[in-house]
Amino acid sequence: MSNLAININNGEKYNIDRKDFLTLGEFSSKEIHGLLKESIELKKMTKAGKNIPYLKGKVLGMIFEKSSTRTRVSFEVGMLQLGGNAIFLNSKDIQLGRGETIHDTAKVLSRYVDALMIRTYRHEVVEEFAKHASVPVINGLTDLHHPTQVLADLLTILEKKGKLSGLKMCYVGDGNNNMCHSLIEGAIKVGMHVSIACPKGYEPNEQIYLKAMKDANASGLLLEKSENLAEMLKDADVVITDVWTSMGNEEEASERIKVFTPYQVNEENCKLAKKDFIFMHCLPAHRGEEVSASIIDGSHSVVFDEAENRLHAQKAILKLLLS
């Protein structure tokens, strides 16, 4: 188990004791703020060309069942900049793809590498890897959660707005989505109000939503969901969306386009958000579907800063788990 001392804004030091990074819901507000501060410091060092090899000699094994651009490249580059190495493992190319159990795969890989990052479909897969692996396990994405992306999103909002607490985030689109789930968990933890505009039948996972609602109520924050896009978008500081059809749901694409078309983020409905709102998308995006080209390519969009911040946020996670 790693024990990383981090300075937070008031100069206080505290320790984060974690073996794995599976969901943001498992981290406290204080821990998430600490990771964000560490991300900022590592980013400053990278920009100044002063990377320190905190993870010299360490190896990250990366198992992919889902294809990736940002996740793969950012984790590989992050490990290199921290002085370590990363190994790409396509699930079809290792024995896991031929029926070897997760139990056995986790036990074997733990003898070779210092940590595992897994990008897969079922969240139970990363949970089982974490159960049986003796090294840290990082959730690079599942159908239920996308915590590494959302940590980068929070970093981006903090950079652009100068704060997190008190801001309103509006998520638009498929509420039963890994991005929406991790955004709910992460945003509430750092003091943001959250509204979700989604059609009926596409609401967030009930268990995740109710847990986040409990946290929101305890902190005096607003967490709400509605089919009414206008109500949810009103006075939003941050507008976020995602593709309407995620990997694994391709056969539903035509039906989803019909359902979600009224929820496109465009110039007209964004007039309801604050004048200085920022637009975010985890990418890849389908211009003309979930977002208009004028928004994603316009002055409010921060999607490429957001994409870059995957690198810096993940370096903080890697340093937490491996240094």
PDB file of N, CA and C in Angstrom, residues 14 25 48 74 99 102 104 129 136 188 195 202 233 241 244 265 268 271 274 278 280 306 308:
ATOM      1  N   TYR A  14      -0.972  15.662   4.584  1.00  0.00           N
ATOM      2  CA  TYR A  14      -1.722  14.490   5.008  1.00  0.00           C
ATOM      3  C   TYR A  14      -1.350  13.336   4.107  1.00  0.00           C
ATOM      4  N   GLY A  25     -15.479   7.541  -5.945  1.00  0.00           N
ATOM      5  CA  GLY A  25     -16.323   7.439  -4.764  1.00  0.00           C
ATOM      6  C   GLY A  25     -15.603   6.868  -3.565  1.00  0.00           C
ATOM      7  N   ALA A  48       8.265  22.663 -17.554  1.00  0.00           N
ATOM      8  CA  ALA A  48       9.583  23.264 -17.379  1.00  0.00           C
ATOM      9  C   ALA A  48      10.705  22.319 -17.802  1.00  0.00           C
ATOM     10  N   SER A  74      -1.440   8.408 -22.858  1.00  0.00           N
ATOM     11  CA  SER A  74      -1.165   9.195 -21.652  1.00  0.00           C
ATOM     12  C   SER A  74      -0.535   8.348 -20.556  1.00  0.00           C
ATOM     13  N   GLY A  99      -9.350 -17.823 -22.140  1.00  0.00           N
ATOM     14  CA  GLY A  99     -10.050 -18.502 -21.062  1.00  0.00           C
ATOM     15  C   GLY A  99      -9.323 -18.608 -19.742  1.00  0.00           C
ATOM     16  N   ILE A 102      -9.279 -14.623 -14.376  1.00  0.00           N
ATOM     17  CA  ILE A 102      -8.747 -13.372 -13.877  1.00  0.00           C
ATOM     18  C   ILE A 102      -7.877 -13.638 -12.659  1.00  0.00           C
ATOM     19  N   ASP A 104      -5.950 -16.214 -11.982  1.00  0.00           N
ATOM     20  CA  ASP A 104      -4.616 -16.677 -12.359  1.00  0.00           C
ATOM     21  C   ASP A 104      -3.820 -15.584 -13.067  1.00  0.00           C
ATOM     22  N   PHE A 129      -9.694  -8.207 -10.494  1.00  0.00           N
ATOM     23  CA  PHE A 129      -8.244  -8.056 -10.614  1.00  0.00           C
ATOM     24  C   PHE A 129      -7.675  -7.470  -9.320  1.00  0.00           C
ATOM     25  N   PRO A 136      -0.894  -2.650  -7.242  1.00  0.00           N
ATOM     26  CA  PRO A 136      -2.006  -1.720  -7.438  1.00  0.00           C
ATOM     27  C   PRO A 136      -2.699  -1.930  -8.785  1.00  0.00           C
ATOM     28  N   ILE A 188     -19.212  16.131  -6.711  1.00  0.00           N
ATOM     29  CA  ILE A 188     -19.797  16.325  -5.384  1.00  0.00           C
ATOM     30  C   ILE A 188     -18.703  16.314  -4.319  1.00  0.00           C
ATOM     31  N   SER A 195     -26.067  18.998 -12.089  1.00  0.00           N
ATOM     32  CA  SER A 195     -27.371  18.745 -12.707  1.00  0.00           C
ATOM     33  C   SER A 195     -27.169  17.830 -13.906  1.00  0.00           C
ATOM     34  N   TYR A 202     -32.815   6.667 -19.307  1.00  0.00           N
ATOM     35  CA  TYR A 202     -31.350   6.774 -19.398  1.00  0.00           C
ATOM     36  C   TYR A 202     -30.783   7.522 -18.190  1.00  0.00           C
ATOM     37  N   LEU A 233     -29.572  23.112 -17.583  1.00  0.00           N
ATOM     38  CA  LEU A 233     -28.489  23.927 -18.137  1.00  0.00           C
ATOM     39  C   LEU A 233     -28.417  25.330 -17.546  1.00  0.00           C
ATOM     40  N   THR A 241     -20.689  16.759 -22.016  1.00  0.00           N
ATOM     41  CA  THR A 241     -21.470  15.705 -22.657  1.00  0.00           C
ATOM     42  C   THR A 241     -20.538  14.583 -23.079  1.00  0.00           C
ATOM     43  N   TRP A 244     -23.366   9.526 -27.624  1.00  0.00           N
ATOM     44  CA  TRP A 244     -24.651   8.917 -27.321  1.00  0.00           C
ATOM     45  C   TRP A 244     -24.583   7.394 -27.357  1.00  0.00           C
ATOM     46  N   VAL A 265     -25.850  19.460 -27.402  1.00  0.00           N
ATOM     47  CA  VAL A 265     -25.305  20.702 -26.856  1.00  0.00           C
ATOM     48  C   VAL A 265     -24.970  21.612 -28.037  1.00  0.00           C
ATOM     49  N   GLU A 268     -27.683  27.428 -29.236  1.00  0.00           N
ATOM     50  CA  GLU A 268     -28.979  27.904 -28.772  1.00  0.00           C
ATOM     51  C   GLU A 268     -29.213  27.547 -27.313  1.00  0.00           C
ATOM     52  N   LYS A 271     -27.060  29.175 -24.447  1.00  0.00           N
ATOM     53  CA  LYS A 271     -27.361  30.545 -24.012  1.00  0.00           C
ATOM     54  C   LYS A 271     -27.910  30.543 -22.591  1.00  0.00           C
ATOM     55  N   LYS A 274     -24.036  30.026 -18.043  1.00  0.00           N
ATOM     56  CA  LYS A 274     -23.399  31.311 -17.774  1.00  0.00           C
ATOM     57  C   LYS A 274     -22.593  31.766 -18.988  1.00  0.00           C
ATOM     58  N   ILE A 278     -17.615  26.840 -19.608  1.00  0.00           N
ATOM     59  CA  ILE A 278     -16.672  26.065 -20.406  1.00  0.00           C
ATOM     60  C   ILE A 278     -17.344  24.774 -20.847  1.00  0.00           C
ATOM     61  N   MET A 280     -16.890  20.811 -22.108  1.00  0.00           N
ATOM     62  CA  MET A 280     -15.961  19.699 -21.981  1.00  0.00           C
ATOM     63  C   MET A 280     -16.540  18.430 -22.600  1.00  0.00           C
ATOM     64  N   GLU A 306      -8.325  19.546 -21.700  1.00  0.00           N
ATOM     65  CA  GLU A 306      -8.872  18.428 -20.925  1.00  0.00           C
ATOM     66  C   GLU A 306      -8.173  17.126 -21.291  1.00  0.00           C
ATOM     67  N   GLU A 308      -5.167  16.797 -22.647  1.00  0.00           N
ATOM     68  CA  GLU A 308      -3.776  16.848 -22.169  1.00  0.00           C
ATOM     69  C   GLU A 308      -3.686  16.521 -20.689  1.00  0.00           C
TER      70      GLU A 308
END
